[in-house]
Short mmCIF file of C-alpha atoms in Angstrom, two decimals:
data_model
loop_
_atom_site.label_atom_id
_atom_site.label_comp_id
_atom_site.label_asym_id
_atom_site.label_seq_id
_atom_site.Cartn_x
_atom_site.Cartn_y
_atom_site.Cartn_z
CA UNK A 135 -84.24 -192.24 127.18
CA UNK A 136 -86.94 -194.44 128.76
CA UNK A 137 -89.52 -194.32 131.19
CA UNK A 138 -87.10 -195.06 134.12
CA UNK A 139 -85.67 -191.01 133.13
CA UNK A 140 -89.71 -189.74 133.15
CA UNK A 141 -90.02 -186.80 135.31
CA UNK A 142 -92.71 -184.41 135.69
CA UNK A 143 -92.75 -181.45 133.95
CA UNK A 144 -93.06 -178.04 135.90
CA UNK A 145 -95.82 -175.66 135.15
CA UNK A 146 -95.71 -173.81 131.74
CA UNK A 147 -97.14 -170.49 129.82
CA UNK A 148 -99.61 -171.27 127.66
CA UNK A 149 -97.09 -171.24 124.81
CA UNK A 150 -95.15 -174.30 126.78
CA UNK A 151 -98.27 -176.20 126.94
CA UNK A 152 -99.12 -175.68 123.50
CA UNK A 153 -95.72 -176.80 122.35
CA UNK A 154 -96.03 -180.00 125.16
CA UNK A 155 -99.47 -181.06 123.64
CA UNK A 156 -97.82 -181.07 119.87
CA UNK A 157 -94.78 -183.34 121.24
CA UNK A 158 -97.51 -185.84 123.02
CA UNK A 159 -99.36 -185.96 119.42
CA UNK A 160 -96.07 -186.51 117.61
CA UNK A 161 -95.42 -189.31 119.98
CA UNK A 162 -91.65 -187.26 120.66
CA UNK A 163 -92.74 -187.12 124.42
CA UNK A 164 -94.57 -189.63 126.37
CA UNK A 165 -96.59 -190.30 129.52
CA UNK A 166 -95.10 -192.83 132.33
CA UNK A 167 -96.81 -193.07 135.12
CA UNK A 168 -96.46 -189.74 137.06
CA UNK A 169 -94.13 -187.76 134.06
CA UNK A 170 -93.15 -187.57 130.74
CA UNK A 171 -89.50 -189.13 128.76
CA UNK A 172 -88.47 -188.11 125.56
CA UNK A 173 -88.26 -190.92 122.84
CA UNK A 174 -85.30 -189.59 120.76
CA UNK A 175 -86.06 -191.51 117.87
CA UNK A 176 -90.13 -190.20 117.34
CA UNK A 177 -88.20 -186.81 117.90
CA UNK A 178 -85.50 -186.82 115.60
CA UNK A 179 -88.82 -187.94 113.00
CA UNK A 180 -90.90 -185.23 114.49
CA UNK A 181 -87.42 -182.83 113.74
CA UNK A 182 -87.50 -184.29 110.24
CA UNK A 183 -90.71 -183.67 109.05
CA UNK A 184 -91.10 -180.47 110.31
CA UNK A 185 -88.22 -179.05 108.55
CA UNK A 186 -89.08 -180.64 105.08
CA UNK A 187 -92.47 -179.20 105.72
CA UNK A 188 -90.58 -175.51 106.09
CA UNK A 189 -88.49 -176.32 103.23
CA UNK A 190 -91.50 -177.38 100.63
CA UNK A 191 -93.35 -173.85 102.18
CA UNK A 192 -90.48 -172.05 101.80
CA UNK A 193 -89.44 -173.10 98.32
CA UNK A 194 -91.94 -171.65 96.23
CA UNK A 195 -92.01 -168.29 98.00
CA UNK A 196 -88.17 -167.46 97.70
CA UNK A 197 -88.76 -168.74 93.86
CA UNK A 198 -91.55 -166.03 93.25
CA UNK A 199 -89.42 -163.19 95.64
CA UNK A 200 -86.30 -164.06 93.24
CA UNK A 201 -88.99 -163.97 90.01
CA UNK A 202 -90.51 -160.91 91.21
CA UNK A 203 -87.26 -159.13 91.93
CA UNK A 204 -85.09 -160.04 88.90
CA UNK A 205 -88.84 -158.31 87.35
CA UNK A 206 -88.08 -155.52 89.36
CA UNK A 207 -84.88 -154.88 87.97
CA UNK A 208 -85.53 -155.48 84.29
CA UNK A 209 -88.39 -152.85 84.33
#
């Protein structure tokens, strides 16, 4: 997509602006003229790095739940 498919976006919940503002910093969304187009490749990036960001949060805490449980059962 390009900025020949920008529309406008219609009004939002303060959740929907919140998540609009985070796509504008990632550069996944972007102002032309009067609306906003999606630049697929800054989003499938933006897609990427958030879920290797959940992945290296998440890694160590299912480690310590399995540590913690296998504990459990050994006591």
């Amino acid at each position: 997509m390009g900025p020949p498919s920008a529309g406008p976006i219609p009004g939002q919940s303060w959740m929907g602006a919140r998540v609009l503002r985070r796509l504008l910093r990632a550069g996944a969304i972007r102002e032309a003229g009067a609306g906003y187009f999606l630049d697929e490749a800054a989003y499938a990036a933006y897609r990427s790095r958030r879920s290797r960001n959940t992945a290296l949060i998440m890694a160590p805490v299912v480690a310590v739940a399995i540590v913690v449980i296998w504990w459990a059962s050994t006591r």
